[in-house]
PDB file of C-alpha atoms in Angstrom:
ATOM      1  CA  MET A1196      85.420 118.224  68.565  1.00 89.00           C
ATOM      2  CA  LYS A1197      83.563 120.560  70.831  1.00 93.00           C
ATOM      3  CA  THR A1198      81.511 119.707  73.846  1.00 95.00           C
ATOM      4  CA  THR A1199      79.370 121.554  76.310  1.00 95.00           C
ATOM      5  CA  ILE A1200      79.912 120.888  80.040  1.00 93.00           C
ATOM      6  CA  THR A1201      77.399 121.739  82.781  1.00 94.00           C
ATOM      7  CA  TYR A1202      79.274 122.557  85.943  1.00 89.00           C
ATOM      8  CA  ASN A1203      77.643 124.062  89.092  1.00 87.00           C
ATOM      9  CA  ALA A1204      74.548 124.930  87.024  1.00 90.00           C
ATOM     10  CA  ASN A1205      76.691 126.832  84.461  1.00 91.00           C
ATOM     11  CA  GLU A1206      77.353 125.724  80.875  1.00 95.00           C
ATOM     12  CA  TYR A1207      80.881 125.858  79.437  1.00 96.00           C
ATOM     13  CA  GLU A1208      82.103 124.912  75.925  1.00 97.00           C
ATOM     14  CA  ILE A1209      85.498 123.387  75.326  1.00 97.00           C
ATOM     15  CA  ASP A1210      87.202 121.950  72.243  1.00 97.00           C
ATOM     16  CA  LEU A1211      88.530 118.485  73.047  1.00 96.00           C
ATOM     17  CA  SER A1212      90.675 118.476  69.918  1.00 97.00           C
ATOM     18  CA  LYS A1213      92.797 121.250  71.398  1.00 97.00           C
ATOM     19  CA  PRO A1214      94.410 119.880  74.556  1.00 98.00           C
ATOM     20  CA  LEU A1215      97.086 121.908  76.385  1.00 98.00           C
ATOM     21  CA  ASP A1216      99.433 119.359  77.962  1.00 98.00           C
ATOM     22  CA  ILE A1217     101.231 120.782  81.050  1.00 98.00           C
ATOM     23  CA  SER A1218     103.169 117.548  81.918  1.00 98.00           C
ATOM     24  CA  ILE A1219     106.946 116.851  81.834  1.00 98.00           C
ATOM     25  CA  PRO A1220     107.732 113.412  80.463  1.00 97.00           C
ATOM     26  CA  ILE A1221     110.154 110.907  81.995  1.00 97.00           C
ATOM     27  CA  THR A1222     113.128 110.120  79.685  1.00 97.00           C
ATOM     28  CA  ASN A1223     116.328 108.087  80.022  1.00 94.00           C
ATOM     29  CA  LYS A1224     118.601 111.168  79.555  1.00 95.00           C
ATOM     30  CA  ASP A1225     120.819 112.687  82.127  1.00 95.00           C
ATOM     31  CA  ASP A1226     119.048 116.028  81.733  1.00 96.00           C
ATOM     32  CA  ASN A1227     115.730 114.604  82.744  1.00 98.00           C
ATOM     33  CA  VAL A1228     114.186 116.983  85.256  1.00 98.00           C
ATOM     34  CA  ASN A1229     115.365 115.891  88.735  1.00 98.00           C
ATOM     35  CA  ALA A1230     115.172 116.539  92.404  1.00 98.00           C
ATOM     36  CA  TRP A1231     115.815 114.930  95.775  1.00 98.00           C
ATOM     37  CA  TYR A1232     119.350 113.668  95.176  1.00 98.00           C
ATOM     38  CA  VAL A1233     118.622 110.590  93.090  1.00 97.00           C
ATOM     39  CA  ASP A1234     120.136 109.515  89.769  1.00 96.00           C
ATOM     40  CA  ALA A1235     118.421 109.945  86.504  1.00 97.00           C
ATOM     41  CA  PRO A1236     115.796 107.486  85.507  1.00 98.00           C
ATOM     42  CA  THR A1237     116.660 104.510  83.328  1.00 98.00           C
ATOM     43  CA  ILE A1238     114.829 103.061  80.326  1.00 98.00           C
ATOM     44  CA  GLU A1239     116.727 100.059  78.980  1.00 97.00           C
ATOM     45  CA  PRO A1240     116.121  96.660  77.393  1.00 98.00           C
ATOM     46  CA  HIS A1241     115.356  93.856  79.741  1.00 98.00           C
ATOM     47  CA  ARG A1242     118.277  91.356  79.798  1.00 97.00           C
ATOM     48  CA  GLU A1243     118.486  87.703  80.598  1.00 95.00           C
ATOM     49  CA  THR A1244     121.066  85.058  79.681  1.00 92.00           C
ATOM     50  CA  ASN A1245     119.873  84.570  76.086  1.00 92.00           C
ATOM     51  CA  PHE A1246     117.645  87.504  75.666  1.00 95.00           C
ATOM     52  CA  THR A1247     117.928  91.297  75.181  1.00 97.00           C
ATOM     53  CA  GLY A1248     114.623  93.014  74.775  1.00 97.00           C
ATOM     54  CA  SER A1249     115.575  95.258  71.808  1.00 98.00           C
ATOM     55  CA  ILE A1250     114.843  94.801  68.203  1.00 98.00           C
ATOM     56  CA  ALA A1251     118.076  96.557  67.425  1.00 96.00           C
ATOM     57  CA  ALA A1252     119.808  93.794  69.376  1.00 95.00           C
ATOM     58  CA  GLY A1253     118.029  90.975  67.516  1.00 94.00           C
ATOM     59  CA  SER A1254     114.850  90.554  69.538  1.00 96.00           C
ATOM     60  CA  SER A1255     111.401  90.277  67.910  1.00 96.00           C
ATOM     61  CA  THR A1256     110.122  92.993  70.247  1.00 97.00           C
ATOM     62  CA  ASN A1257     111.228  95.960  72.285  1.00 98.00           C
ATOM     63  CA  PHE A1258     110.881  94.913  75.924  1.00 98.00           C
ATOM     64  CA  TYR A1259     112.236  97.543  78.233  1.00 98.00           C
ATOM     65  CA  ASP A1260     112.639  97.959  81.987  1.00 98.00           C
ATOM     66  CA  ILE A1261     111.945 101.372  83.489  1.00 98.00           C
ATOM     67  CA  SER A1262     113.402 102.611  86.786  1.00 98.00           C
ATOM     68  CA  PHE A1263     112.320 106.013  88.223  1.00 98.00           C
ATOM     69  CA  ASN A1264     111.044 107.759  91.298  1.00 98.00           C
ATOM     70  CA  PRO A1265     107.740 109.572  90.698  1.00 98.00           C
ATOM     71  CA  HIS A1266     108.601 112.405  93.102  1.00 98.00           C
ATOM     72  CA  SER A1267     111.910 113.066  91.500  1.00 98.00           C
ATOM     73  CA  HIS A1268     111.466 112.433  87.735  1.00 98.00           C
ATOM     74  CA  GLY A1269     108.721 114.380  85.888  1.00 97.00           C
ATOM     75  CA  THR A1270     105.148 115.385  86.495  1.00 98.00           C
ATOM     76  CA  HIS A1271     103.469 113.458  89.328  1.00 98.00           C
ATOM     77  CA  THR A1272     100.336 113.626  91.437  1.00 98.00           C
ATOM     78  CA  GLU A1273     100.407 112.679  95.109  1.00 98.00           C
ATOM     79  CA  CYS A1274      97.917 112.081  97.880  1.00 98.00           C
ATOM     80  CA  VAL A1275      98.180 112.452 101.634  1.00 98.00           C
ATOM     81  CA  GLY A1276     100.002 109.072 101.641  1.00 97.00           C
ATOM     82  CA  HIS A1277     103.147 111.116 100.884  1.00 98.00           C
ATOM     83  CA  ILE A1278     103.272 112.253 104.490  1.00 98.00           C
ATOM     84  CA  SER A1279     101.219 109.609 106.214  1.00 96.00           C
ATOM     85  CA  ALA A1280     102.464 106.526 108.029  1.00 94.00           C
ATOM     86  CA  ALA A1281      99.328 104.687 106.909  1.00 91.00           C
ATOM     87  CA  HIS A1282      99.471 103.567 103.385  1.00 93.00           C
ATOM     88  CA  GLN A1283      97.351 105.805 101.159  1.00 95.00           C
ATOM     89  CA  SER A1284      97.182 105.248  97.415  1.00 98.00           C
ATOM     90  CA  ILE A1285      96.626 108.000  94.788  1.00 98.00           C
ATOM     91  CA  ASN A1286      94.977 105.346  92.702  1.00 97.00           C
ATOM     92  CA  GLN A1287      92.308 104.894  95.402  1.00 97.00           C
ATOM     93  CA  HIS A1288      91.801 108.531  96.357  1.00 97.00           C
ATOM     94  CA  LEU A1289      91.660 110.234  92.995  1.00 97.00           C
ATOM     95  CA  LYS A1290      88.360 108.950  91.491  1.00 95.00           C
ATOM     96  CA  GLN A1291      87.264 112.015  89.370  1.00 95.00           C
ATOM     97  CA  PHE A1292      89.532 113.453  86.762  1.00 97.00           C
ATOM     98  CA  PHE A1293      87.835 116.540  85.241  1.00 95.00           C
ATOM     99  CA  PHE A1294      87.719 119.859  87.213  1.00 96.00           C
ATOM    100  CA  LEU A1295      87.237 123.603  86.677  1.00 97.00           C
ATOM    101  CA  ALA A1296      90.664 125.088  87.083  1.00 98.00           C
ATOM    102  CA  GLU A1297      92.209 128.582  87.398  1.00 98.00           C
ATOM    103  CA  VAL A1298      95.664 129.259  86.008  1.00 98.00           C
ATOM    104  CA  ILE A1299      97.583 131.986  87.839  1.00 98.00           C
ATOM    105  CA  THR A1300     101.124 133.298  87.506  1.00 98.00           C
ATOM    106  CA  ILE A1301     103.161 134.352  90.466  1.00 98.00           C
ATOM    107  CA  THR A1302     106.541 135.903  91.000  1.00 98.00           C
ATOM    108  CA  PRO A1303     107.865 134.542  94.340  1.00 98.00           C
ATOM    109  CA  SER A1304     108.875 137.061  96.925  1.00 98.00           C
ATOM    110  CA  GLU A1305     112.219 137.033  98.716  1.00 98.00           C
ATOM    111  CA  GLU A1306     112.022 136.428 102.467  1.00 96.00           C
ATOM    112  CA  LYS A1307     115.034 135.591 104.666  1.00 92.00           C
ATOM    113  CA  GLY A1308     117.103 134.405 101.666  1.00 95.00           C
ATOM    114  CA  ASP A1309     114.357 132.179 100.294  1.00 98.00           C
ATOM    115  CA  LEU A1310     111.916 132.675  97.357  1.00 98.00           C
ATOM    116  CA  VAL A1311     108.355 132.094  98.636  1.00 98.00           C
ATOM    117  CA  ILE A1312     104.787 132.150  97.398  1.00 98.00           C
ATOM    118  CA  THR A1313     102.725 134.230  99.770  1.00 98.00           C
ATOM    119  CA  LYS A1314      99.065 134.348 100.673  1.00 98.00           C
ATOM    120  CA  ASP A1315      98.712 137.925  99.391  1.00 98.00           C
ATOM    121  CA  LYS A1316     100.076 137.061  95.939  1.00 98.00           C
ATOM    122  CA  ILE A1317      97.709 134.039  95.598  1.00 98.00           C
ATOM    123  CA  GLU A1318      94.746 136.050  96.796  1.00 97.00           C
ATOM    124  CA  ASN A1319      95.474 138.854  94.375  1.00 97.00           C
ATOM    125  CA  ALA A1320      96.000 136.561  91.421  1.00 98.00           C
ATOM    126  CA  LEU A1321      92.735 134.701  92.090  1.00 97.00           C
ATOM    127  CA  SER A1322      90.623 137.732  92.727  1.00 92.00           C
ATOM    128  CA  ASP A1323      87.158 136.351  93.549  1.00 91.00           C
ATOM    129  CA  ASN A1324      87.641 132.961  91.782  1.00 93.00           C
ATOM    130  CA  THR A1325      87.159 129.839  93.793  1.00 94.00           C
ATOM    131  CA  PRO A1326      88.250 127.003  91.565  1.00 96.00           C
ATOM    132  CA  LYS A1327      88.233 123.233  92.379  1.00 96.00           C
ATOM    133  CA  ALA A1328      91.767 123.035  90.829  1.00 98.00           C
ATOM    134  CA  LEU A1329      94.464 125.689  91.037  1.00 98.00           C
ATOM    135  CA  VAL A1330      97.382 125.715  88.548  1.00 98.00           C
ATOM    136  CA  ILE A1331     100.353 127.916  89.620  1.00 98.00           C
ATOM    137  CA  ARG A1332     102.995 129.033  87.201  1.00 98.00           C
ATOM    138  CA  THR A1333     106.001 130.753  88.761  1.00 98.00           C
ATOM    139  CA  LEU A1334     108.250 133.380  87.166  1.00 98.00           C
ATOM    140  CA  PRO A1335     110.701 133.357  85.668  1.00 98.00           C
ATOM    141  CA  ASN A1336     109.239 130.675  83.343  1.00 98.00           C
ATOM    142  CA  GLN A1337     112.156 129.507  81.261  1.00 96.00           C
ATOM    143  CA  ALA A1338     111.790 126.310  79.194  1.00 97.00           C
ATOM    144  CA  SER A1339     114.766 124.956  81.143  1.00 97.00           C
ATOM    145  CA  LYS A1340     112.222 124.061  83.897  1.00 98.00           C
ATOM    146  CA  GLN A1341     111.692 120.902  81.809  1.00 98.00           C
ATOM    147  CA  ASN A1342     115.195 119.620  82.543  1.00 97.00           C
ATOM    148  CA  ARG A1343     116.418 121.508  85.519  1.00 98.00           C
ATOM    149  CA  GLN A1344     118.423 119.698  88.207  1.00 98.00           C
ATOM    150  CA  TYR A1345     116.878 120.925  91.482  1.00 98.00           C
ATOM    151  CA  SER A1346     118.832 119.154  94.164  1.00 98.00           C
ATOM    152  CA  HIS A1347     120.588 121.470  96.599  1.00 98.00           C
ATOM    153  CA  THR A1348     119.197 124.621  94.872  1.00 98.00           C
ATOM    154  CA  ASN A1349     116.582 125.678  97.475  1.00 98.00           C
ATOM    155  CA  PRO A1350     113.781 126.250  94.928  1.00 98.00           C
ATOM    156  CA  PRO A1351     110.731 128.538  95.721  1.00 98.00           C
ATOM    157  CA  TYR A1352     107.968 127.087  97.928  1.00 98.00           C
ATOM    158  CA  ILE A1353     104.570 127.987  99.380  1.00 98.00           C
ATOM    159  CA  LEU A1354     104.331 129.484 102.841  1.00 98.00           C
ATOM    160  CA  GLU A1355     102.077 127.729 105.329  1.00 98.00           C
ATOM    161  CA  ASP A1356      99.511 130.556 105.734  1.00 98.00           C
ATOM    162  CA  ALA A1357      99.276 130.716 101.887  1.00 98.00           C
ATOM    163  CA  MET A1358      98.471 126.991 101.803  1.00 98.00           C
ATOM    164  CA  VAL A1359      95.898 127.397 104.533  1.00 98.00           C
ATOM    165  CA  PHE A1360      94.246 130.016 102.340  1.00 98.00           C
ATOM    166  CA  ILE A1361      94.243 127.696  99.375  1.00 98.00           C
ATOM    167  CA  ARG A1362      92.631 124.923 101.382  1.00 98.00           C
ATOM    168  CA  GLU A1363      89.984 127.204 102.900  1.00 98.00           C
ATOM    169  CA  LEU A1364      89.195 128.544  99.512  1.00 97.00           C
ATOM    170  CA  GLY A1365      88.036 124.995  98.624  1.00 97.00           C
ATOM    171  CA  VAL A1366      90.781 124.023  96.212  1.00 98.00           C
ATOM    172  CA  GLU A1367      91.048 120.250  96.165  1.00 98.00           C
ATOM    173  CA  HIS A1368      93.646 119.811  93.431  1.00 98.00           C
ATOM    174  CA  LEU A1369      96.786 121.924  93.417  1.00 99.00           C
ATOM    175  CA  LEU A1370      99.146 121.884  90.449  1.00 99.00           C
ATOM    176  CA  ILE A1371     102.532 123.669  90.502  1.00 98.00           C
ATOM    177  CA  ASP A1372     105.661 123.964  88.439  1.00 98.00           C
ATOM    178  CA  LEU A1373     108.084 123.226  91.281  1.00 98.00           C
ATOM    179  CA  PRO A1374     109.541 120.016  92.733  1.00 98.00           C
ATOM    180  CA  SER A1375     107.709 120.600  96.023  1.00 98.00           C
ATOM    181  CA  VAL A1376     105.251 122.940  97.711  1.00 98.00           C
ATOM    182  CA  ASP A1377     107.597 122.945 100.781  1.00 98.00           C
ATOM    183  CA  LYS A1378     111.178 124.121 101.343  1.00 98.00           C
ATOM    184  CA  GLU A1379     113.747 121.635 100.036  1.00 98.00           C
ATOM    185  CA  LYS A1380     115.441 121.340 103.443  1.00 98.00           C
ATOM    186  CA  ASP A1381     113.034 121.999 106.243  1.00 97.00           C
ATOM    187  CA  ASP A1382     113.950 119.329 108.734  1.00 97.00           C
ATOM    188  CA  GLY A1383     110.844 117.289 107.841  1.00 96.00           C
ATOM    189  CA  LYS A1384     108.333 119.930 108.860  1.00 98.00           C
ATOM    190  CA  LEU A1385     106.329 119.769 105.585  1.00 98.00           C
ATOM    191  CA  LEU A1386     104.242 122.697 106.663  1.00 98.00           C
ATOM    192  CA  ALA A1387     102.627 123.326 103.261  1.00 98.00           C
ATOM    193  CA  HIS A1388     101.848 119.697 102.575  1.00 98.00           C
ATOM    194  CA  LYS A1389     100.253 119.328 106.025  1.00 98.00           C
ATOM    195  CA  ALA A1390      98.231 122.572 105.678  1.00 98.00           C
ATOM    196  CA  PHE A1391      96.856 121.537 102.289  1.00 98.00           C
ATOM    197  CA  TRP A1392      95.704 118.101 103.497  1.00 98.00           C
ATOM    198  CA  ASN A1393      94.546 119.453 106.857  1.00 98.00           C
ATOM    199  CA  PHE A1394      96.781 116.718 108.226  1.00 97.00           C
ATOM    200  CA  ASN A1395      96.282 117.325 111.953  1.00 91.00           C
ATOM    201  CA  SER A1396      92.471 117.461 111.781  1.00 94.00           C
ATOM    202  CA  GLU A1397      89.971 116.043 109.290  1.00 95.00           C
ATOM    203  CA  VAL A1398      92.317 114.864 106.583  1.00 97.00           C
ATOM    204  CA  ARG A1399      91.303 115.610 103.028  1.00 97.00           C
ATOM    205  CA  LEU A1400      91.819 112.192 101.557  1.00 96.00           C
ATOM    206  CA  ASN A1401      90.595 113.067  98.082  1.00 97.00           C
ATOM    207  CA  ALA A1402      92.741 116.231  97.735  1.00 98.00           C
ATOM    208  CA  THR A1403      95.883 116.005  95.539  1.00 98.00           C
ATOM    209  CA  ILE A1404      99.048 117.933  94.854  1.00 98.00           C
ATOM    210  CA  THR A1405     100.634 117.714  91.387  1.00 98.00           C
ATOM    211  CA  GLU A1406     104.280 118.908  91.134  1.00 98.00           C
ATOM    212  CA  PHE A1407     106.755 119.396  88.258  1.00 98.00           C
ATOM    213  CA  ILE A1408     104.237 120.695  85.675  1.00 98.00           C
ATOM    214  CA  TYR A1409     105.321 123.172  82.957  1.00 98.00           C
ATOM    215  CA  VAL A1410     102.847 125.839  81.781  1.00 98.00           C
ATOM    216  CA  THR A1411     104.176 127.501  78.615  1.00 98.00           C
ATOM    217  CA  ASP A1412     103.832 131.252  78.204  1.00 98.00           C
ATOM    218  CA  SER A1413     101.313 130.748  75.389  1.00 98.00           C
ATOM    219  CA  ILE A1414      98.869 129.545  77.992  1.00 98.00           C
ATOM    220  CA  THR A1415      97.335 132.694  79.459  1.00 98.00           C
ATOM    221  CA  ASP A1416      96.014 133.080  83.050  1.00 98.00           C
ATOM    222  CA  GLY A1417      92.388 132.354  83.446  1.00 97.00           C
ATOM    223  CA  SER A1418      89.797 129.619  83.703  1.00 97.00           C
ATOM    224  CA  TYR A1419      90.191 126.185  82.096  1.00 98.00           C
ATOM    225  CA  PHE A1420      88.979 122.696  82.632  1.00 98.00           C
ATOM    226  CA  VAL A1421      91.725 120.256  83.587  1.00 98.00           C
ATOM    227  CA  ASN A1422      91.788 116.530  82.928  1.00 98.00           C
ATOM    228  CA  LEU A1423      94.042 115.139  85.672  1.00 98.00           C
ATOM    229  CA  GLN A1424      94.924 111.538  84.920  1.00 95.00           C
ATOM    230  CA  VAL A1425      97.435 109.313  86.705  1.00 97.00           C
ATOM    231  CA  ALA A1426      98.964 106.004  85.953  1.00 97.00           C
ATOM    232  CA  PRO A1427      97.220 103.487  88.207  1.00 97.00           C
ATOM    233  CA  PHE A1428      99.933 102.774  90.640  1.00 97.00           C
ATOM    234  CA  GLU A1429      98.948 101.740  94.156  1.00 98.00           C
ATOM    235  CA  ASN A1430     101.359 104.177  95.680  1.00 98.00           C
ATOM    236  CA  ASP A1431     101.289 107.573  97.379  1.00 98.00           C
ATOM    237  CA  ALA A1432     102.244 109.131  94.102  1.00 98.00           C
ATOM    238  CA  SER A1433     102.122 108.347  90.439  1.00 98.00           C
ATOM    239  CA  PRO A1434     103.320 109.824  87.141  1.00 98.00           C
ATOM    240  CA  SER A1435     100.529 111.982  85.732  1.00 98.00           C
ATOM    241  CA  ARG A1436      99.515 113.882  82.634  1.00 98.00           C
ATOM    242  CA  PRO A1437      97.358 116.992  83.485  1.00 98.00           C
ATOM    243  CA  VAL A1438      95.801 118.458  80.335  1.00 98.00           C
ATOM    244  CA  LEU A1439      94.054 121.809  80.179  1.00 98.00           C
ATOM    245  CA  TYR A1440      91.113 122.751  77.875  1.00 98.00           C
ATOM    246  CA  LYS A1441      90.448 126.381  77.168  1.00 97.00           C
ATOM    247  CA  ILE A1442      86.914 127.580  77.783  1.00 96.00           C
ATOM    248  CA  GLU A1443      85.481 128.883  74.507  1.00 92.00           C
TER     249      GLU A1443
END
């Protein structure tokens, strides 16, 4: 099922029957990917005095309650409401869902005991590309990223000047395979988040950050279209399912 897309006066062909899903699902297992010091999500039958919402328990239907935190459990997309005192909803600010994207792969550098993503590495990986959406895969890229327990591990993060570069390049949607673009324990500075959303000036309300993606090695670096869909929660963040489409 192929289609032709006209984007910035250029035509691109993609095959809609060949999606490349880069999301991590939410499960009820203890090895569900996790960060920020919270318990694993739960998915269990709803229970009342004379009812258990499970066919296996005798109900006519499965009727499950789900408890999770979008920032901790799986792929999620967030808006500036994540760091704003004013309520900002991803469901209100993300109104378009299809963007030209560039996938790049970066090995974080070691600085002062941390692993960081630098401006130079992003600039070199992008070359002269100026995508609307940027997908960052970090190395090493083990499949264990899909169930890693990140709390208290000081994962890699993006330096502030690198994020300023991303913003000034015109990237509106950043997707990354880490639990956060910022250092795990930074005393609430959130330098990368604030730089991306231009928080202290003209805030970019329609810009988004998607964290906890997983880009398999079979997906090569280069240009794609990304379909960035979120569950319609009126919240600063929501579970999401970004899907790439290779340009023919």
